[in-house]
CSV table of C-alpha atoms in Angstrom, one decimal:
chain,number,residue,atom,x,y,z
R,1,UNK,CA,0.0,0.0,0.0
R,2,UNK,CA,1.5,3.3,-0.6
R,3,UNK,CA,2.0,6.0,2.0
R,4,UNK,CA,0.7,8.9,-0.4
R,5,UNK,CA,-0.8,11.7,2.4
R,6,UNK,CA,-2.4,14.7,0.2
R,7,UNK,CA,-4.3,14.1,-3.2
R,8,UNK,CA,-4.7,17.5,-4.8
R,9,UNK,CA,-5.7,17.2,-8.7
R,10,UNK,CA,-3.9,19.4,-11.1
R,11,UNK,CA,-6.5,22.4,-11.0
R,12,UNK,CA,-9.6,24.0,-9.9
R,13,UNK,CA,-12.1,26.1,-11.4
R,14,UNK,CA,-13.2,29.2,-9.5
R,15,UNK,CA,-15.7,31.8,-10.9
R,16,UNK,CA,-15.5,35.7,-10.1
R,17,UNK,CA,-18.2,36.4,-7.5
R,18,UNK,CA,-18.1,32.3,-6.0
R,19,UNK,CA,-16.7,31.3,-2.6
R,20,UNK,CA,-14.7,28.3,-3.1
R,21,UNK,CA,-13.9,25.9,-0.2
R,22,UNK,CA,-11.5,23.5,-0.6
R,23,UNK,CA,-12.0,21.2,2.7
R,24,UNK,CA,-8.9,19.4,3.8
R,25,UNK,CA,-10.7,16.3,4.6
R,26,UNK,CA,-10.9,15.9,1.0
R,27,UNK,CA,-7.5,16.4,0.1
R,28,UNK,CA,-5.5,14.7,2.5
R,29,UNK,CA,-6.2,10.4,2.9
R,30,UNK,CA,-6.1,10.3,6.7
R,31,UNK,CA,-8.9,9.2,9.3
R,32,UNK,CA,-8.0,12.0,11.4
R,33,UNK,CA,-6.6,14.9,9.0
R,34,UNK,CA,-6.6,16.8,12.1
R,35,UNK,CA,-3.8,15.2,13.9
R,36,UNK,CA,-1.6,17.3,11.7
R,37,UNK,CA,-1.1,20.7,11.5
R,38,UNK,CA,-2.2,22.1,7.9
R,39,UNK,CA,-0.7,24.9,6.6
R,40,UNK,CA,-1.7,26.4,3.0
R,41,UNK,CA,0.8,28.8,1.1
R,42,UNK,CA,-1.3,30.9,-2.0
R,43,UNK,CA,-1.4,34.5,-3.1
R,44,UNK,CA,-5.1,34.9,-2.7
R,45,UNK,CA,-7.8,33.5,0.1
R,46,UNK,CA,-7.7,32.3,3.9
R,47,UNK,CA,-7.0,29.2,5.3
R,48,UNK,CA,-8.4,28.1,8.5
R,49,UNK,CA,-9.0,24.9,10.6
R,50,UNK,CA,-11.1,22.7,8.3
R,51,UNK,CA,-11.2,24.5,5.1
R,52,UNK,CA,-9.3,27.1,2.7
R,53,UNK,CA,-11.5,29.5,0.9
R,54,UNK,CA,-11.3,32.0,-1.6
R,55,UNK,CA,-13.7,34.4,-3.3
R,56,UNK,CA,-12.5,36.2,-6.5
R,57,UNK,CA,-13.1,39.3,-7.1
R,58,UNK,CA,-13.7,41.4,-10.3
R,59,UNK,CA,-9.9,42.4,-11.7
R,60,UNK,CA,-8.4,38.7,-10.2
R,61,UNK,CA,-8.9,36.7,-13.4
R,62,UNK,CA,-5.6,34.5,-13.7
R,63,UNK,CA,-4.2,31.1,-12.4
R,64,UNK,CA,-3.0,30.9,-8.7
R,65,UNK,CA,-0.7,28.4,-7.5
R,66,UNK,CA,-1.7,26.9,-4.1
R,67,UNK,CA,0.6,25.0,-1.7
R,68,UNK,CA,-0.8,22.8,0.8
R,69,UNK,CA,1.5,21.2,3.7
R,70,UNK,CA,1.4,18.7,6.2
R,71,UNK,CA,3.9,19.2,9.3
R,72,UNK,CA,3.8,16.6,12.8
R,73,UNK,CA,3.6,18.1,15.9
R,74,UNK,CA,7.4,19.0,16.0
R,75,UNK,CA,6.8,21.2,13.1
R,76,UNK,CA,8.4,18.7,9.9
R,77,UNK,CA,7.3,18.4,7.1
R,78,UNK,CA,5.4,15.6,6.2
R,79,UNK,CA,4.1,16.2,3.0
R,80,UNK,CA,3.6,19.0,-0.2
R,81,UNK,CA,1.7,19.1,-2.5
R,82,UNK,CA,0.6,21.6,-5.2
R,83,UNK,CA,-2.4,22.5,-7.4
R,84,UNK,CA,-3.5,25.8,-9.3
R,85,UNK,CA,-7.0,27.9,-9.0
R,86,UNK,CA,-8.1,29.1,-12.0
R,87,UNK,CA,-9.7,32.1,-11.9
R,88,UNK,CA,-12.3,32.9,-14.7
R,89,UNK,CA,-15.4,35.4,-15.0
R,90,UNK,CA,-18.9,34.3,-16.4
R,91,UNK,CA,-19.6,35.1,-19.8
R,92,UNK,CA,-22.7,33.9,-21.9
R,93,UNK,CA,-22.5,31.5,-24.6
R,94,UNK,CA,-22.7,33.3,-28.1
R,95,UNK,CA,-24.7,29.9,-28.8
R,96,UNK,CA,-27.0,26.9,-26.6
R,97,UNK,CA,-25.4,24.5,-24.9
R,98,UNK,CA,-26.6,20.6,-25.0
R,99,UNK,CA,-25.4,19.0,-21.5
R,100,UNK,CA,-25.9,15.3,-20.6
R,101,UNK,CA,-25.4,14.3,-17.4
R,102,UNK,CA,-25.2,10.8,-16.3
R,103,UNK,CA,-24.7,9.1,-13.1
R,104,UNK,CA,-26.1,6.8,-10.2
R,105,UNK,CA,-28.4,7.7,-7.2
R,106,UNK,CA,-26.6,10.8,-6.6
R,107,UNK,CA,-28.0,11.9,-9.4
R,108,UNK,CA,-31.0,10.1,-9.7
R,109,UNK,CA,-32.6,13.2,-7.8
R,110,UNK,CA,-31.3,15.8,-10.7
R,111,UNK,CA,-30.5,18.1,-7.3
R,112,UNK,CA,-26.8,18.9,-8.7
R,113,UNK,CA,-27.8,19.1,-12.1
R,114,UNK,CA,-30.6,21.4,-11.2
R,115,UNK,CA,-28.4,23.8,-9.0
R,116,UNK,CA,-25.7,24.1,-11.7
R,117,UNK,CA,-28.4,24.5,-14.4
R,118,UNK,CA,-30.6,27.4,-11.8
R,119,UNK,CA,-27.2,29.6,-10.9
R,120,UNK,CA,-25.8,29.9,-14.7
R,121,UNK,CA,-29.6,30.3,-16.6
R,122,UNK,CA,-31.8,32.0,-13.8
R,123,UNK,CA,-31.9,34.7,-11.6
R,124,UNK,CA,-32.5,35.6,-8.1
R,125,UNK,CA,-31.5,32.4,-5.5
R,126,UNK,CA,-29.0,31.9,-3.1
R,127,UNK,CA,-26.3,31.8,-4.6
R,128,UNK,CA,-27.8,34.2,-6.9
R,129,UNK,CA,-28.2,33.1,-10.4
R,130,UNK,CA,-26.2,34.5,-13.7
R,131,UNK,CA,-29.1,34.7,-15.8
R,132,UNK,CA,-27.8,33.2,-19.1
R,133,UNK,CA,-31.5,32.2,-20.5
R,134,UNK,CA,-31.2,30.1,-23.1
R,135,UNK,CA,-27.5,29.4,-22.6
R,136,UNK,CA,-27.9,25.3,-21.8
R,137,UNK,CA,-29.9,22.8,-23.1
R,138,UNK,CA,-30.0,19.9,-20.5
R,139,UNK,CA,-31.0,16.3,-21.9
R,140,UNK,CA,-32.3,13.0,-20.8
R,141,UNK,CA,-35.4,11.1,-20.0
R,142,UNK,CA,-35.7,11.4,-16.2
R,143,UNK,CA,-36.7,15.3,-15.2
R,144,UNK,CA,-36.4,17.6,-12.5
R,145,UNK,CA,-38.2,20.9,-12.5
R,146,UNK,CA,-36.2,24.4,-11.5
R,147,UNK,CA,-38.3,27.0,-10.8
R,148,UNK,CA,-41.1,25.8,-13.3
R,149,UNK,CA,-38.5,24.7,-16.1
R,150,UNK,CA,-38.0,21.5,-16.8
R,151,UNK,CA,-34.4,19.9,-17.8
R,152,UNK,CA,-33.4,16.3,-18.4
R,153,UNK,CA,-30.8,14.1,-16.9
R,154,UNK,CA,-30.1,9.9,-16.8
R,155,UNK,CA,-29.3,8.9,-13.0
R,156,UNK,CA,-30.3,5.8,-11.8
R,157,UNK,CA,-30.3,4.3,-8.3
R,158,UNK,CA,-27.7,1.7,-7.3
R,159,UNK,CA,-26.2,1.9,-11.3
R,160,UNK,CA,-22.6,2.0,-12.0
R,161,UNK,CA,-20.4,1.7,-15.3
R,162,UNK,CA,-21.3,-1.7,-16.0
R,163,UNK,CA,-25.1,-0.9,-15.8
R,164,UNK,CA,-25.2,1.4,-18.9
R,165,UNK,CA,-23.3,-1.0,-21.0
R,166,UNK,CA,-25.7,-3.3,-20.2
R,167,UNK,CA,-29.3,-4.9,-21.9
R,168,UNK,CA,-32.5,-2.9,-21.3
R,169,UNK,CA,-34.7,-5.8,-20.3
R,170,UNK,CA,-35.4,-6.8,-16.2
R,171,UNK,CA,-33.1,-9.2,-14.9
R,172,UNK,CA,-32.2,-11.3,-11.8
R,173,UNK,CA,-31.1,-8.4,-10.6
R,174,UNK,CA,-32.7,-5.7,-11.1
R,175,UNK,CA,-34.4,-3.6,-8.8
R,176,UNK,CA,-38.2,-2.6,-8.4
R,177,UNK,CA,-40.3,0.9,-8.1
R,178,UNK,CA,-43.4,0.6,-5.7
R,179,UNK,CA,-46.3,3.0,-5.9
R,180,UNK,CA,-47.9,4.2,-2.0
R,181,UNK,CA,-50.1,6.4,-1.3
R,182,UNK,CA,-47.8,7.4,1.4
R,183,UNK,CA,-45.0,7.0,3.7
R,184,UNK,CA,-43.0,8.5,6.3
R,185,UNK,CA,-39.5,7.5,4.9
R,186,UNK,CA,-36.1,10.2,5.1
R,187,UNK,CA,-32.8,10.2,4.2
R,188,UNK,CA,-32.0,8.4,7.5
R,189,UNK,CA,-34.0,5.4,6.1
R,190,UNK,CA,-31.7,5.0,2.9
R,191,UNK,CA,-30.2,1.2,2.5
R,192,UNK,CA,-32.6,0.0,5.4
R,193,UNK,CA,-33.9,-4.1,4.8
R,194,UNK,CA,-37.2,-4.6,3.9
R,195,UNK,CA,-39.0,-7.9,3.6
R,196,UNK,CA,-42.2,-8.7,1.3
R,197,UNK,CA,-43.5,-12.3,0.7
R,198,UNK,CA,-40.3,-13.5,2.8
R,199,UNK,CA,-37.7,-11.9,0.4
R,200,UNK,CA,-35.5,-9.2,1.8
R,201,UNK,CA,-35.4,-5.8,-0.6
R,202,UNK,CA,-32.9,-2.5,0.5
R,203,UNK,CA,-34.5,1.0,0.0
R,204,UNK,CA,-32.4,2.4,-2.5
R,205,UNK,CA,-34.5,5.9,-3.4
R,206,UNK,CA,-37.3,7.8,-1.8
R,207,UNK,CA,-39.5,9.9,-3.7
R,208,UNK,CA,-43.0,11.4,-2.6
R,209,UNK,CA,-45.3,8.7,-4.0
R,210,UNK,CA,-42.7,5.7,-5.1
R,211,UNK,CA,-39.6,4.1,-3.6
R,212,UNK,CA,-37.1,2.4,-5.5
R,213,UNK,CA,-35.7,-1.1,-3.9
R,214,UNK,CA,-32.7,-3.2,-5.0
R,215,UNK,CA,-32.3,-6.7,-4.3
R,216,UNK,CA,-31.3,-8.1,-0.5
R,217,UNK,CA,-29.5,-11.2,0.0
R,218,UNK,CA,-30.4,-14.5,-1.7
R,219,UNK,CA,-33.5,-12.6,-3.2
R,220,UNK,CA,-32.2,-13.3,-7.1
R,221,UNK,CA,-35.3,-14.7,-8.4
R,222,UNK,CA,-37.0,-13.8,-11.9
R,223,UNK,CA,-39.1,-10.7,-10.9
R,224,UNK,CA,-41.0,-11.8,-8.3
R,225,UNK,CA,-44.3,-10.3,-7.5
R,226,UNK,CA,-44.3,-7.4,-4.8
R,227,UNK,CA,-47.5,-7.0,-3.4
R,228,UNK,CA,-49.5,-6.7,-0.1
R,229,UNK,CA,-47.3,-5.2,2.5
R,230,UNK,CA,-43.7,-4.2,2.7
R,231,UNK,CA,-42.4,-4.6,6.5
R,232,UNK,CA,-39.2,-3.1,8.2
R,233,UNK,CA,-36.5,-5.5,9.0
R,234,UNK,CA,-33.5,-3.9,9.5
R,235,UNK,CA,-32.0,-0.4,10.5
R,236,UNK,CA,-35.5,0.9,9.8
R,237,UNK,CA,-35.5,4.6,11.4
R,238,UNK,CA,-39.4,5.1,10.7
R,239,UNK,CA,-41.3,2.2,11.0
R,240,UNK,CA,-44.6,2.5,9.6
R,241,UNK,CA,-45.4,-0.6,7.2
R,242,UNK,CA,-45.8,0.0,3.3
R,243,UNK,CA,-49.0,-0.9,1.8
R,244,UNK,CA,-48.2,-1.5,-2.2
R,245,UNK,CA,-50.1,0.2,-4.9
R,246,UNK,CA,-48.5,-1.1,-7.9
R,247,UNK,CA,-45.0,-2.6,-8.4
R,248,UNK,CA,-42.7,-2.2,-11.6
R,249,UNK,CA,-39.3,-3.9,-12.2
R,250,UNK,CA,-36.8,-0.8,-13.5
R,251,UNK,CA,-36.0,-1.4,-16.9
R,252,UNK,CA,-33.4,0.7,-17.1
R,253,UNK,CA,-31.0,1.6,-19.8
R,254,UNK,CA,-32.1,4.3,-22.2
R,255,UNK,CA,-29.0,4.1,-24.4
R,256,UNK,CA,-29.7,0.0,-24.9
R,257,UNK,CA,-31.0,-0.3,-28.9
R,258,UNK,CA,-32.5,-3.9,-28.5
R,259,UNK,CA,-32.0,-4.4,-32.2
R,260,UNK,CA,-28.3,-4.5,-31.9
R,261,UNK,CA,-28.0,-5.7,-28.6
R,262,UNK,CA,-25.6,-2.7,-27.5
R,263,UNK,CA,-26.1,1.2,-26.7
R,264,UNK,CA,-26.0,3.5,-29.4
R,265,UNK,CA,-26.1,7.3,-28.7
R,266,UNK,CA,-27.0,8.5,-31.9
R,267,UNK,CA,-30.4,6.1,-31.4
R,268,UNK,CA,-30.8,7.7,-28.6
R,269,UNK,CA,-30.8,10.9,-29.1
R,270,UNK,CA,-33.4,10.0,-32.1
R,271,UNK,CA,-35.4,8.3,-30.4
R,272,UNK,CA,-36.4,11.2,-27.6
R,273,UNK,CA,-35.4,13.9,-30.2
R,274,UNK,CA,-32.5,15.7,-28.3
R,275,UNK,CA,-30.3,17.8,-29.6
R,276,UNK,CA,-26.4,16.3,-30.2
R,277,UNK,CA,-24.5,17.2,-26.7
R,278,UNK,CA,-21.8,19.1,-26.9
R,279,UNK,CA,-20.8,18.4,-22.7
R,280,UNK,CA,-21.3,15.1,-21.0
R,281,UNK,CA,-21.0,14.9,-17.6
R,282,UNK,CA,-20.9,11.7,-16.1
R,283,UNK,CA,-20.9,10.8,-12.1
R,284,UNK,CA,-19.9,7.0,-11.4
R,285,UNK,CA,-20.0,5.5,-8.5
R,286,UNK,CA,-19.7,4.0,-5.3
R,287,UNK,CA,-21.9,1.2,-6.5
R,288,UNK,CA,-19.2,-2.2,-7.2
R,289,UNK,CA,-16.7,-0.3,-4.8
R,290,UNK,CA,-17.2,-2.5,-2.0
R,291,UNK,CA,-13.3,-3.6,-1.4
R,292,UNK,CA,-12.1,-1.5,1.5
R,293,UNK,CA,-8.7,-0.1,0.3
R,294,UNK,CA,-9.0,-1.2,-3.2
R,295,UNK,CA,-6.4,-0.1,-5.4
R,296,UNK,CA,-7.4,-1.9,-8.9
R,297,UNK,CA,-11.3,-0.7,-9.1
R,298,UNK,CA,-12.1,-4.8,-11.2
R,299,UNK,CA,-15.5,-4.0,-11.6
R,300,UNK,CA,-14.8,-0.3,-13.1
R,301,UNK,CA,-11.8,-0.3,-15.2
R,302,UNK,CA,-13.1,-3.1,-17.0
R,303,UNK,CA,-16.4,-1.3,-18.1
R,304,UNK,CA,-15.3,2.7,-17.9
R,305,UNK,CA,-14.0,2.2,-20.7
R,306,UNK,CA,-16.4,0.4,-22.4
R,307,UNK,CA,-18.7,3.3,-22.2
R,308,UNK,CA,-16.4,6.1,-22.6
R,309,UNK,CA,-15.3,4.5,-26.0
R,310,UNK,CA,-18.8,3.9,-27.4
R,311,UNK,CA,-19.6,7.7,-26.5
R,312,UNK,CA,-16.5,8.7,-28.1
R,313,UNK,CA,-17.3,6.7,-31.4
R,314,UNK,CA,-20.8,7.7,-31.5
R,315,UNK,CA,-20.4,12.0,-31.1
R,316,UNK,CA,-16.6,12.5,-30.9
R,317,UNK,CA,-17.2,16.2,-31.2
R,318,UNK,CA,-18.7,16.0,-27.2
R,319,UNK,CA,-16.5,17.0,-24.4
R,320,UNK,CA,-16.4,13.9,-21.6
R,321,UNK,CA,-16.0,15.3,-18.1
R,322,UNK,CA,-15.7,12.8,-15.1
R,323,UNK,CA,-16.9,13.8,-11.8
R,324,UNK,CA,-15.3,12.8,-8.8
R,325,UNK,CA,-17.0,10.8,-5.9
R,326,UNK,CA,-17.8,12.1,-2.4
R,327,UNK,CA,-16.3,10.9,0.5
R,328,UNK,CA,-18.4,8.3,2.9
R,329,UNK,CA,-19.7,9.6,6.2
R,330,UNK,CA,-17.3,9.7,8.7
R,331,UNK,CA,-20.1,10.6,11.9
R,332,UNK,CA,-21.5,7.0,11.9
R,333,UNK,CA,-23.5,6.8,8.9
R,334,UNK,CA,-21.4,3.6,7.0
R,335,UNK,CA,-22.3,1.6,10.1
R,336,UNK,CA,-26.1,3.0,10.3
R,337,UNK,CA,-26.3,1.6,6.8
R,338,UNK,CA,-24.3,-1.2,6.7
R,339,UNK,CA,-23.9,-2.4,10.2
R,340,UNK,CA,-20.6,-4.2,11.3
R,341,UNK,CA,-19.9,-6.9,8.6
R,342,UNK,CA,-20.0,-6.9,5.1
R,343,UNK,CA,-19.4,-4.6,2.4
R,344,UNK,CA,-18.8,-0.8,3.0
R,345,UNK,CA,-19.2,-1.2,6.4
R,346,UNK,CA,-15.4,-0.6,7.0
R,347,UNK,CA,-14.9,2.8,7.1
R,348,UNK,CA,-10.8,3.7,6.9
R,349,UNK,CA,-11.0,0.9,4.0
R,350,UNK,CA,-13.9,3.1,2.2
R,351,UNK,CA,-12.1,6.2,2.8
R,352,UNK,CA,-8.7,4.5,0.6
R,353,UNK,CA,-10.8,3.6,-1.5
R,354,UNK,CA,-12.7,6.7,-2.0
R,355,UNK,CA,-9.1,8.3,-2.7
R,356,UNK,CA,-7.7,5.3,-5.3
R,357,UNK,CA,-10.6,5.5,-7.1
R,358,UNK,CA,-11.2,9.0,-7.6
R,359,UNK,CA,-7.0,9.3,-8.0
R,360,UNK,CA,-7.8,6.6,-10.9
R,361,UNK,CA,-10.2,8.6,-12.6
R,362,UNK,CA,-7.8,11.4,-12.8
R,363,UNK,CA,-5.0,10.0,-14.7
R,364,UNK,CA,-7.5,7.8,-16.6
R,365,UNK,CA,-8.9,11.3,-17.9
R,366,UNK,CA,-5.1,12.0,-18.6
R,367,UNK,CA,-3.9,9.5,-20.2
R,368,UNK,CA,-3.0,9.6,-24.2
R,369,UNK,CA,-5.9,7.6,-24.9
R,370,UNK,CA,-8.4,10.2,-23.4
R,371,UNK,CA,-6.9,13.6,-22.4
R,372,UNK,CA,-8.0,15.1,-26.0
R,373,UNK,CA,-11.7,14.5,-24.7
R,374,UNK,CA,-11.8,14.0,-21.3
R,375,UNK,CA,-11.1,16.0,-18.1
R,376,UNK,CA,-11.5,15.1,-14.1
R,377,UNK,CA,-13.8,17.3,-12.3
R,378,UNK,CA,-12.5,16.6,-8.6
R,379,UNK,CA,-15.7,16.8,-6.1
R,380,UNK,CA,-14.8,15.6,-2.7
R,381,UNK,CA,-12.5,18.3,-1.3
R,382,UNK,CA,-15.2,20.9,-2.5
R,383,UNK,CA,-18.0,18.7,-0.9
R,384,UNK,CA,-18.4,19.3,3.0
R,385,UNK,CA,-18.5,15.5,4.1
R,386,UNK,CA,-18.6,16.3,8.6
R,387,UNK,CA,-22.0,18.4,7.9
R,388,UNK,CA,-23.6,18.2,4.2
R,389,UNK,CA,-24.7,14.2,4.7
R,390,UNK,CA,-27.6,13.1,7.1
R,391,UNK,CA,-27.3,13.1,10.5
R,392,UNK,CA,-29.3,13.5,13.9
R,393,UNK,CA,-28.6,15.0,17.3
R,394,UNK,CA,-28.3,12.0,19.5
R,395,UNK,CA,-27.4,11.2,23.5
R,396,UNK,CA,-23.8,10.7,23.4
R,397,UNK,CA,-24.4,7.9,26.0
R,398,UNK,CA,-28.1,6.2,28.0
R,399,UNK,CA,-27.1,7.9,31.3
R,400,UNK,CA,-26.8,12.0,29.6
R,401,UNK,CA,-29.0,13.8,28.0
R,402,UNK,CA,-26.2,16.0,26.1
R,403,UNK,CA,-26.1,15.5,22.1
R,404,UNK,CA,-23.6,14.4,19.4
R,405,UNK,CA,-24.0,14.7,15.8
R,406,UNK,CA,-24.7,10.6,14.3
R,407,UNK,CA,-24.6,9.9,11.1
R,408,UNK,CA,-27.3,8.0,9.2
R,409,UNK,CA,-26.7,7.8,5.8
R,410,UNK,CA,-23.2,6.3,4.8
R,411,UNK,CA,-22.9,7.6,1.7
R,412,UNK,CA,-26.2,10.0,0.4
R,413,UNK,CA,-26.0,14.2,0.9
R,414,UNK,CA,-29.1,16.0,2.5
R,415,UNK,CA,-30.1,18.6,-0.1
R,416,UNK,CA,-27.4,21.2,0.7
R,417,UNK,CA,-24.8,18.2,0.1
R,418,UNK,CA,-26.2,18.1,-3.2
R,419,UNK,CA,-26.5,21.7,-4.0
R,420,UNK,CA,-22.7,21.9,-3.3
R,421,UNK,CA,-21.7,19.2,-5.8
R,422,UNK,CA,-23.7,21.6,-7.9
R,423,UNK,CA,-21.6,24.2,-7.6
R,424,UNK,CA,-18.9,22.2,-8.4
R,425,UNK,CA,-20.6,21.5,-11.4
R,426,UNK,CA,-21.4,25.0,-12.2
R,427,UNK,CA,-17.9,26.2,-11.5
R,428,UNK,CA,-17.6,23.8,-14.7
R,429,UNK,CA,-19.8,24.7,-16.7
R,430,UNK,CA,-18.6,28.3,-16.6
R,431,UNK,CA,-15.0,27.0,-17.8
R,432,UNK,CA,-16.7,25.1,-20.5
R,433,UNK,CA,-19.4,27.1,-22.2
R,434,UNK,CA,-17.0,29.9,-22.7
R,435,UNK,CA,-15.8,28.0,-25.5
R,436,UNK,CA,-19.1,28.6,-27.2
């Protein structure tokens, strides 16, 4: 295993008018980053305790070298390492932009995808908006309203690479949508263990009227029927029984052409009559990772490229750009979800892994083979991982009524977790549709 400390990627994009936080958790592969004493060296911003931050002003347009080191508590040096911020101003595209995004449950909601859509196109907000109307043109077949708009994106619960290479049609796997009239289900419920007709299903997404479910263990039959009642199991938070409407098995790939038996993104955009994209933005995923301090990512690199290829070949003119992955929950939430055995349930192995993989992302973007189309959009150390993922004040022991923060979602933001991947994403986009 190596002993790399800090994991900066080459650059950053900032925008004049943004506050950028760069949180040291995210940079630096430790369980405690805080056992060392941080010091950042750069010609603009403020570092303090958790975070370094910088917002450019109007006039500060440029690239900025910044210097992050680790030092013991004897004052040596650990560890350097160095990135640059690139500082840019907002200007509207002389033309529309097409954007695809595509990703897993953290997308599935379209909240980043909205936020960096709402602070280029609209006004008014918090951050307040740009107002480039009519600037992007945001595709796919799953929607997401933004202040009465509606924009397109293709995220899919418990997906990963593999999944869009993949056939269209149910399979032993797949997971199931269930209609109710209603629940009482939160964040703090996500990857709880349901049972229905004696096989065990794990709440995947929650929506207002329909909940998606993968597969629990040894349930790998051919679409059995859901009906009747679903009933907690296991690391339930609210308990109130499900009573089914309707049940259908996700079908899934919307870049599958059954014809051919393989994805084909020129069908696709036919099909639903979407405009060629010029960006694709693609967020993949924690789903496969489950080897605590994995190094070699099987699963992944086998089938990344598989579907960076066939994009390629299919619009060569679009621009790839791979998003990073957040970090797990480090206040409890990997052991609210998945308890003390199994996969993901170790946390300092997640963490490595969290680093490798988003580490191998980078130079895969990099490398001859992609760097003329690709780029790595680095998330977690812009993502605030101690207070933008569910949590809940609880008694730090059964004898005192004093409160600690718990975790209880190992790996899912609350809204303003996802609004902040969004502003990574529109920090982004800014670089990008200058080209235009």
């Amino acid at each position: 295993m190596d002993r790399k400390l800090i994991f900066l990627p080459k650059k950053y994009y900032l925008v004049i008018g943004d506050k950028f936080e760069l949180f040291y958790r995210g940079v630096i592969r430790a369980f405690n980053p805080y056992q060392y004493y941080i010091c950042v060296e750069c010609q603009r911003g403020f570092y303090y305790p958790r975070y370094y931050t910088y917002t450019p002003k109007d006039g500060e347009e440029g690239e900025y070298e910044l210097t992050l080191r680790v030092y013991d508590n004897f004052g040596e040096l650990i560890e350097e390492d160095k990135t640059i911020l690139v500082v840019e101003a907002p200007s509207k595209p002389t033309k529309e932009v097409t954007v695809l995004c595509i990703g897993d449950s953290l997308t599935s909601g379209g909240y980043w995808t909205a936020e960096g859509y709402r602070r280029v196109t609209h006004t008014g907000g918090e951050p307040e908006g740009l107002g480039f109307n009519s600037s992007l043109n945001m595709i796919g077949t799953n929607k997401k309203e933004v202040d009465g708009e509606i924009i397109g994106h293709e995220g899919y619960g418990c997906w990963h690479w593999k999944s869009f290479i993949s056939t269209n049609g149910p399979t032993r796997t797949s997971a199931v949508w269930i209609k109710v009239d209603k629940h009482n289900l939160t964040e703090a419920d996500q990857h709880s263990v349901w049972v229905n007709q004696g096989r065990k299903w794990i709440l995947e997404t929650i929506e207002k009227d329909q909940l998606k479910f993968k597969r629990g263990e040894e349930n790998n039959g051919w679409n059995p029927s859901v009906e009747g009642i679903m009933e907690p199991f296991e690391n339930v938070v609210h308990e109130e029984k499900l009573e089914i409407k309707s049940y259908e098995y996700e079908t899934g790939n919307p870049f599958w052409r059954e014809d051919i038996k393989d994805i084909d993104f020129k069908w696709y955009l036919e099909k639903n009559n979407f405009k060629e994209p010029e960006l694709i933005y693609i967020l993949l995923s924690w789903n496969g990772l489950y080897v605590p301090y994995d190094s070699e990512f099987k699963l992944h690199s086998e089938n990344a490229p598989i579907l960076l290829e066939k994009i390629h070949k299919d619009l060569p003119n679009a621009k790839i750009r791979i998003m990073g992955i957040t970090l797990p929950s480090i206040t409890g939430g990997i052991s609210a979800n998945y308890g003390c055995k199994g996969p993901y349930h170790d946390l300092m192995g997640d963490l490595f892994t969290c680093f490798n993989y988003n580490k191998w992302l980078e130079d895969l973007c990099e490398s001859d083979k992609y760097k003329d189309f690709m780029e790595f959009v680095e998330v977690k150390s812009q993502f605030d991982i101690e207070y933008n993922i569910p949590y809940q004040m609880a008694k730090v022991n059964a004898r005192c009524d004093e409160t600690e923060m718990l975790g209880n979602n190992g790996l899912h933001p609350l809204v303003r977790g996802y609004n902040q991947i969004g502003d990574v994403f529109y920090r982004s986009l800014i670089h990008e549709i200058k080209k235009f």
